[in-house]
CSV table of C-alpha atoms in Angstrom, one decimal:
chain,number,residue,atom,x,y,z
U,1,UNK,CA,0.3,0.2,0.3
U,2,UNK,CA,0.9,3.5,-0.8
U,3,UNK,CA,0.8,5.2,2.9
U,4,UNK,CA,0.7,9.1,2.6
U,5,UNK,CA,1.7,9.8,6.6
U,6,UNK,CA,0.0,14.1,7.1
U,7,UNK,CA,1.8,15.6,9.1
U,8,UNK,CA,6.0,14.5,10.9
U,9,UNK,CA,5.0,15.0,14.5
U,10,UNK,CA,4.8,13.5,17.7
U,11,UNK,CA,2.7,11.1,16.7
U,12,UNK,CA,2.5,10.9,12.8
U,13,UNK,CA,6.4,11.6,13.2
U,14,UNK,CA,6.6,8.2,14.9
U,15,UNK,CA,4.4,5.8,13.3
U,16,UNK,CA,5.2,6.4,9.4
U,17,UNK,CA,9.3,6.0,10.9
U,18,UNK,CA,8.5,2.9,12.5
U,19,UNK,CA,6.1,1.4,9.4
U,20,UNK,CA,9.0,3.2,6.4
U,21,UNK,CA,12.4,1.3,8.7
U,22,UNK,CA,9.8,-1.9,8.5
U,23,UNK,CA,9.8,-1.2,4.2
U,24,UNK,CA,6.8,-0.2,4.0
U,25,UNK,CA,5.5,2.2,0.9
U,26,UNK,CA,5.8,6.3,3.1
U,27,UNK,CA,5.3,9.1,2.1
U,28,UNK,CA,4.9,12.8,4.4
U,29,UNK,CA,2.6,15.7,4.3
U,30,UNK,CA,4.7,19.0,5.3
U,31,UNK,CA,4.7,22.1,5.6
U,32,UNK,CA,7.6,24.2,3.7
U,33,UNK,CA,9.9,24.0,7.1
U,34,UNK,CA,9.5,20.3,8.6
U,35,UNK,CA,10.5,19.7,4.7
U,36,UNK,CA,13.9,21.4,5.4
U,37,UNK,CA,14.2,20.3,8.8
U,38,UNK,CA,13.8,17.2,7.5
U,39,UNK,CA,15.6,17.0,4.8
U,40,UNK,CA,19.1,18.2,6.6
U,41,UNK,CA,18.5,15.8,9.2
U,42,UNK,CA,16.2,12.5,8.3
U,43,UNK,CA,13.6,12.0,11.2
U,44,UNK,CA,14.9,11.4,14.3
U,45,UNK,CA,13.0,9.5,16.7
U,46,UNK,CA,14.1,8.7,20.9
U,47,UNK,CA,12.9,5.2,22.1
U,48,UNK,CA,12.7,2.8,25.1
U,49,UNK,CA,12.4,1.1,21.8
U,50,UNK,CA,15.7,1.4,19.7
U,51,UNK,CA,16.6,4.9,19.2
U,52,UNK,CA,16.0,5.5,14.9
U,53,UNK,CA,16.8,8.4,11.7
U,54,UNK,CA,15.7,7.7,8.7
U,55,UNK,CA,15.8,9.8,5.5
U,56,UNK,CA,12.5,9.5,5.1
U,57,UNK,CA,10.0,10.7,1.4
U,58,UNK,CA,8.7,13.6,1.8
U,59,UNK,CA,6.3,16.0,-0.3
U,60,UNK,CA,4.6,19.2,1.0
U,61,UNK,CA,0.9,20.2,-0.6
U,62,UNK,CA,1.7,22.1,-3.2
U,63,UNK,CA,3.5,18.5,-5.4
U,64,UNK,CA,0.9,15.8,-3.8
U,65,UNK,CA,-1.0,14.7,-7.2
U,66,UNK,CA,-1.8,11.1,-7.4
U,67,UNK,CA,-4.6,9.0,-5.0
U,68,UNK,CA,-2.9,7.1,-1.4
U,69,UNK,CA,-4.4,3.7,-0.5
U,70,UNK,CA,-4.1,5.4,2.2
U,71,UNK,CA,-4.2,9.0,5.0
U,72,UNK,CA,-2.8,8.1,8.4
U,73,UNK,CA,-4.0,11.7,9.9
U,74,UNK,CA,-2.4,12.6,12.7
U,75,UNK,CA,-2.7,16.3,13.4
U,76,UNK,CA,-3.8,18.9,16.7
U,77,UNK,CA,-7.6,19.6,15.5
U,78,UNK,CA,-6.2,23.1,15.3
U,79,UNK,CA,-3.8,21.6,12.1
U,80,UNK,CA,-7.3,20.2,10.9
U,81,UNK,CA,-8.4,22.1,8.2
U,82,UNK,CA,-5.8,23.7,7.2
U,83,UNK,CA,-4.5,19.2,7.0
U,84,UNK,CA,-7.7,18.5,5.3
U,85,UNK,CA,-7.7,21.1,2.2
U,86,UNK,CA,-3.8,19.5,1.6
U,87,UNK,CA,-4.5,15.4,1.2
U,88,UNK,CA,-7.4,16.8,-1.0
U,89,UNK,CA,-4.9,15.5,-4.4
U,90,UNK,CA,-4.3,12.6,-2.0
U,91,UNK,CA,-7.2,10.8,-1.5
U,92,UNK,CA,-9.6,9.4,-4.5
U,93,UNK,CA,-12.5,6.6,-4.8
U,94,UNK,CA,-11.3,3.5,-2.7
U,95,UNK,CA,-9.1,6.3,-0.4
U,96,UNK,CA,-9.5,4.2,3.5
U,97,UNK,CA,-8.1,7.7,5.9
U,98,UNK,CA,-7.6,6.2,9.1
U,99,UNK,CA,-7.7,9.5,10.6
U,100,UNK,CA,-6.2,9.8,14.7
U,101,UNK,CA,-7.2,12.9,16.3
U,102,UNK,CA,-8.8,13.8,19.3
U,103,UNK,CA,-12.1,13.0,20.3
U,104,UNK,CA,-15.0,12.5,17.8
U,105,UNK,CA,-15.3,16.2,16.6
U,106,UNK,CA,-12.8,15.6,12.9
U,107,UNK,CA,-14.7,12.2,12.4
U,108,UNK,CA,-17.9,14.9,10.9
U,109,UNK,CA,-15.3,17.4,9.3
U,110,UNK,CA,-13.7,14.6,7.1
U,111,UNK,CA,-17.1,12.7,6.1
U,112,UNK,CA,-18.3,16.3,5.2
U,113,UNK,CA,-15.7,16.6,3.4
U,114,UNK,CA,-15.0,13.2,1.9
U,115,UNK,CA,-17.6,10.9,2.3
U,116,UNK,CA,-18.6,8.8,5.5
U,117,UNK,CA,-17.1,5.1,2.8
U,118,UNK,CA,-14.0,7.3,2.9
U,119,UNK,CA,-12.9,7.5,6.6
U,120,UNK,CA,-12.1,4.4,9.1
U,121,UNK,CA,-12.5,4.8,13.3
U,122,UNK,CA,-9.2,5.3,15.1
U,123,UNK,CA,-7.5,5.2,17.9
U,124,UNK,CA,-3.1,5.3,18.8
U,125,UNK,CA,-2.1,5.1,21.7
U,126,UNK,CA,2.1,6.5,21.9
U,127,UNK,CA,3.2,9.1,24.7
U,128,UNK,CA,6.1,11.3,22.7
U,129,UNK,CA,6.9,14.8,22.1
U,130,UNK,CA,8.5,16.9,19.2
U,131,UNK,CA,12.2,18.3,21.3
U,132,UNK,CA,14.1,21.2,20.8
U,133,UNK,CA,16.0,19.8,17.9
U,134,UNK,CA,13.3,18.3,16.3
U,135,UNK,CA,13.4,14.8,17.1
U,136,UNK,CA,10.7,12.3,18.1
U,137,UNK,CA,11.1,11.2,21.9
U,138,UNK,CA,9.1,8.4,23.6
U,139,UNK,CA,8.1,9.4,26.8
U,140,UNK,CA,6.6,5.5,27.8
U,141,UNK,CA,7.0,1.9,26.2
U,142,UNK,CA,3.1,2.3,25.4
U,143,UNK,CA,2.4,2.1,21.0
U,144,UNK,CA,-0.6,1.1,19.2
U,145,UNK,CA,-2.6,1.6,16.8
U,146,UNK,CA,-6.3,0.8,16.3
U,147,UNK,CA,-8.6,0.6,13.1
U,148,UNK,CA,-11.9,-0.5,12.2
U,149,UNK,CA,-14.3,0.2,9.6
U,150,UNK,CA,-17.3,2.6,11.6
U,151,UNK,CA,-20.3,0.3,11.1
U,152,UNK,CA,-17.8,-1.8,12.8
U,153,UNK,CA,-17.7,-4.4,9.9
U,154,UNK,CA,-14.7,-7.0,9.1
U,155,UNK,CA,-14.1,-5.3,5.9
U,156,UNK,CA,-11.1,-6.9,2.5
U,157,UNK,CA,-10.1,-3.5,2.9
U,158,UNK,CA,-9.7,-2.5,6.8
U,159,UNK,CA,-8.4,-6.5,6.8
U,160,UNK,CA,-5.6,-5.8,3.9
U,161,UNK,CA,-4.6,-1.9,6.4
U,162,UNK,CA,-4.4,-4.2,8.9
U,163,UNK,CA,-1.7,-7.3,7.6
U,164,UNK,CA,0.5,-3.6,6.8
U,165,UNK,CA,0.4,-2.2,9.7
U,166,UNK,CA,0.6,-5.4,11.5
U,167,UNK,CA,4.3,-6.6,12.2
U,168,UNK,CA,6.2,-2.6,11.8
U,169,UNK,CA,7.6,-2.8,15.2
U,170,UNK,CA,4.7,-1.7,17.5
U,171,UNK,CA,0.9,-2.9,18.6
U,172,UNK,CA,-1.9,-3.2,16.4
U,173,UNK,CA,-5.8,-4.4,16.8
U,174,UNK,CA,-8.4,-4.3,14.1
U,175,UNK,CA,-11.8,-3.7,15.9
U,176,UNK,CA,-14.9,-4.3,15.2
U,177,UNK,CA,-16.2,-1.5,18.2
U,178,UNK,CA,-14.1,1.1,17.4
U,179,UNK,CA,-16.4,3.4,17.8
U,180,UNK,CA,-17.0,2.4,21.7
U,181,UNK,CA,-12.6,2.8,21.2
U,182,UNK,CA,-12.3,5.7,20.9
U,183,UNK,CA,-15.0,6.7,23.4
U,184,UNK,CA,-12.8,4.9,25.8
U,185,UNK,CA,-9.7,7.0,24.9
U,186,UNK,CA,-12.3,10.1,25.4
U,187,UNK,CA,-12.2,9.6,28.2
U,188,UNK,CA,-9.0,8.5,28.9
U,189,UNK,CA,-7.2,12.1,27.5
U,190,UNK,CA,-10.0,14.2,29.0
U,191,UNK,CA,-9.5,13.0,31.9
U,192,UNK,CA,-5.9,13.2,32.7
U,193,UNK,CA,-5.9,16.4,30.7
U,194,UNK,CA,-8.6,17.8,33.2
U,195,UNK,CA,-6.7,16.8,36.0
U,196,UNK,CA,-2.7,18.2,35.5
U,197,UNK,CA,-4.5,21.6,33.4
U,198,UNK,CA,-6.7,22.2,36.2
U,199,UNK,CA,-4.9,21.4,39.1
U,200,UNK,CA,-1.2,22.4,37.4
U,201,UNK,CA,0.8,20.0,38.2
U,202,UNK,CA,1.9,16.1,37.2
U,203,UNK,CA,-0.9,13.0,39.3
U,204,UNK,CA,2.2,12.3,41.3
U,205,UNK,CA,2.1,16.0,42.8
U,206,UNK,CA,-2.3,16.4,42.9
U,207,UNK,CA,-2.5,13.1,44.8
U,208,UNK,CA,-0.7,14.8,47.3
U,209,UNK,CA,-2.0,17.3,47.7
U,210,UNK,CA,-5.7,17.5,50.1
U,211,UNK,CA,-8.1,16.9,48.7
U,212,UNK,CA,-6.1,16.4,44.6
U,213,UNK,CA,-7.9,12.6,44.4
U,214,UNK,CA,-10.8,13.5,45.7
U,215,UNK,CA,-10.9,16.2,42.4
U,216,UNK,CA,-9.2,13.5,39.8
U,217,UNK,CA,-11.7,11.2,40.9
U,218,UNK,CA,-14.1,13.4,39.9
U,219,UNK,CA,-13.4,13.8,37.0
U,220,UNK,CA,-13.1,10.2,35.9
U,221,UNK,CA,-16.5,10.0,37.1
U,222,UNK,CA,-17.5,13.5,35.5
U,223,UNK,CA,-16.2,12.5,31.9
U,224,UNK,CA,-17.4,8.3,32.0
U,225,UNK,CA,-21.1,10.0,32.7
U,226,UNK,CA,-20.8,12.0,29.2
U,227,UNK,CA,-20.1,8.6,27.5
U,228,UNK,CA,-23.0,6.9,29.5
U,229,UNK,CA,-25.1,9.5,28.4
U,230,UNK,CA,-24.1,9.5,24.5
U,231,UNK,CA,-24.9,5.3,24.2
U,232,UNK,CA,-21.3,4.1,25.7
U,233,UNK,CA,-20.6,3.1,29.1
U,234,UNK,CA,-16.9,2.7,29.9
U,235,UNK,CA,-16.3,-1.5,30.1
U,236,UNK,CA,-15.4,-1.6,34.3
U,237,UNK,CA,-11.8,-3.2,33.6
U,238,UNK,CA,-10.9,0.4,31.7
U,239,UNK,CA,-12.4,2.6,34.5
U,240,UNK,CA,-11.0,0.9,37.5
U,241,UNK,CA,-7.6,1.3,36.2
U,242,UNK,CA,-8.2,5.1,34.9
U,243,UNK,CA,-8.9,5.8,38.2
U,244,UNK,CA,-5.9,3.8,39.9
U,245,UNK,CA,-3.6,5.6,37.4
U,246,UNK,CA,-5.2,9.8,38.5
U,247,UNK,CA,-4.8,8.7,42.1
U,248,UNK,CA,-1.3,7.2,42.0
U,249,UNK,CA,1.0,9.0,44.2
U,250,UNK,CA,3.5,8.4,43.1
U,251,UNK,CA,3.0,8.5,39.7
U,252,UNK,CA,4.6,11.0,36.6
U,253,UNK,CA,2.6,11.4,34.7
U,254,UNK,CA,1.7,14.6,33.1
U,255,UNK,CA,-1.1,14.6,29.3
U,256,UNK,CA,-0.2,16.3,26.0
U,257,UNK,CA,-2.6,18.7,26.6
U,258,UNK,CA,-0.7,19.9,30.7
U,259,UNK,CA,3.2,20.0,28.6
U,260,UNK,CA,1.8,22.4,26.1
U,261,UNK,CA,0.7,24.2,28.3
U,262,UNK,CA,3.5,23.8,29.8
U,263,UNK,CA,5.2,24.9,27.1
U,264,UNK,CA,2.9,27.8,25.7
U,265,UNK,CA,2.1,26.4,22.6
U,266,UNK,CA,-2.3,25.8,21.9
U,267,UNK,CA,-4.2,23.4,23.5
U,268,UNK,CA,-6.6,21.2,22.1
U,269,UNK,CA,-9.0,22.0,24.9
U,270,UNK,CA,-12.2,22.5,23.1
U,271,UNK,CA,-12.2,19.3,20.8
U,272,UNK,CA,-11.0,17.6,24.1
U,273,UNK,CA,-13.3,19.4,27.2
U,274,UNK,CA,-15.1,21.3,25.0
U,275,UNK,CA,-17.1,18.9,23.4
U,276,UNK,CA,-17.5,16.5,25.8
U,277,UNK,CA,-18.8,19.5,28.1
U,278,UNK,CA,-21.0,20.3,24.8
U,279,UNK,CA,-22.3,16.7,24.9
U,280,UNK,CA,-23.0,16.9,29.1
U,281,UNK,CA,-25.4,19.8,28.8
U,282,UNK,CA,-27.3,18.4,25.7
U,283,UNK,CA,-28.1,15.4,28.2
U,284,UNK,CA,-27.9,18.2,31.2
U,285,UNK,CA,-25.0,16.0,33.4
U,286,UNK,CA,-23.9,18.1,36.6
U,287,UNK,CA,-19.8,18.3,35.4
U,288,UNK,CA,-19.0,21.2,37.8
U,289,UNK,CA,-15.2,20.2,37.5
U,290,UNK,CA,-15.1,19.8,33.6
U,291,UNK,CA,-16.3,22.4,33.5
U,292,UNK,CA,-13.8,24.3,35.5
U,293,UNK,CA,-11.1,23.0,33.5
U,294,UNK,CA,-13.0,24.0,30.2
U,295,UNK,CA,-13.2,27.8,31.5
U,296,UNK,CA,-9.0,27.6,33.2
U,297,UNK,CA,-8.0,26.3,30.0
U,298,UNK,CA,-10.8,28.8,27.7
U,299,UNK,CA,-9.1,31.6,29.5
U,300,UNK,CA,-5.2,30.9,28.9
U,301,UNK,CA,-5.7,30.3,25.5
U,302,UNK,CA,-7.8,33.8,24.5
U,303,UNK,CA,-4.5,35.5,26.7
U,304,UNK,CA,-1.7,33.1,24.6
U,305,UNK,CA,-3.5,34.7,20.9
U,306,UNK,CA,-3.6,38.2,22.9
U,307,UNK,CA,-0.3,37.6,23.2
U,308,UNK,CA,0.8,36.3,19.8
U,309,UNK,CA,-1.7,39.8,18.6
U,310,UNK,CA,1.1,42.7,19.7
């Protein structure tokens, strides 16, 4: 399969590099500045699974002229609209779009532009970050891609995708319940992002403070209640594991939103928390902690944009 990875950031760059290392036909669609950096330095990964540097096949949007078999979309929510325009020429009648963005809002955007049939469901489990040198640094051993048809069918095309991704140096799962999987991840990242950003620290430090654990556990229940109201009740073992993670007094864990916040970067507040809060409002749920985190990050985003405008 010809695979186009849209972006060579912390997520797409990581999995795309592993696929390329395993001999898959991978091209990265990148912005001009990243194109120049990759041409100069290569795509570099620092990982507990082994460091890697490759000379990737790269292309900019103006040079995409033919459809790909798979478009692997892993940009941040704020870059989605631009990415959709950039990748349009790569999407043909038989192209599979495999998005691993956070939340669920992007699914409607992609279906509106390219049709529902083109879009698969996707979940990515990895903790990576871009350092100051443009290297992708893997922060924990976990590395997994989950994919499936939205209607739960195990189609020939998704089997072919599974064959392409399997054995490429990371864990994979072909799912017949991908929407549930996406909600599970959404609740996980929303809870972790809410707690670390609202309470301004890693999980261990939060739980070492008086009432920190109570707020963390309240966040779990609020986020899970939204999923249940939407018809995607989070499985009990998943919830129990999440409760353990967010109440661990020795944990150094943060969240990608918190790491972006610490760097003064834009955060995915509306995609991860704001959209969840909207669903809560539709179902008249009490989600005061979720609401507080949304307000805190909206204030941050507004101040950040005001600073940039000066």
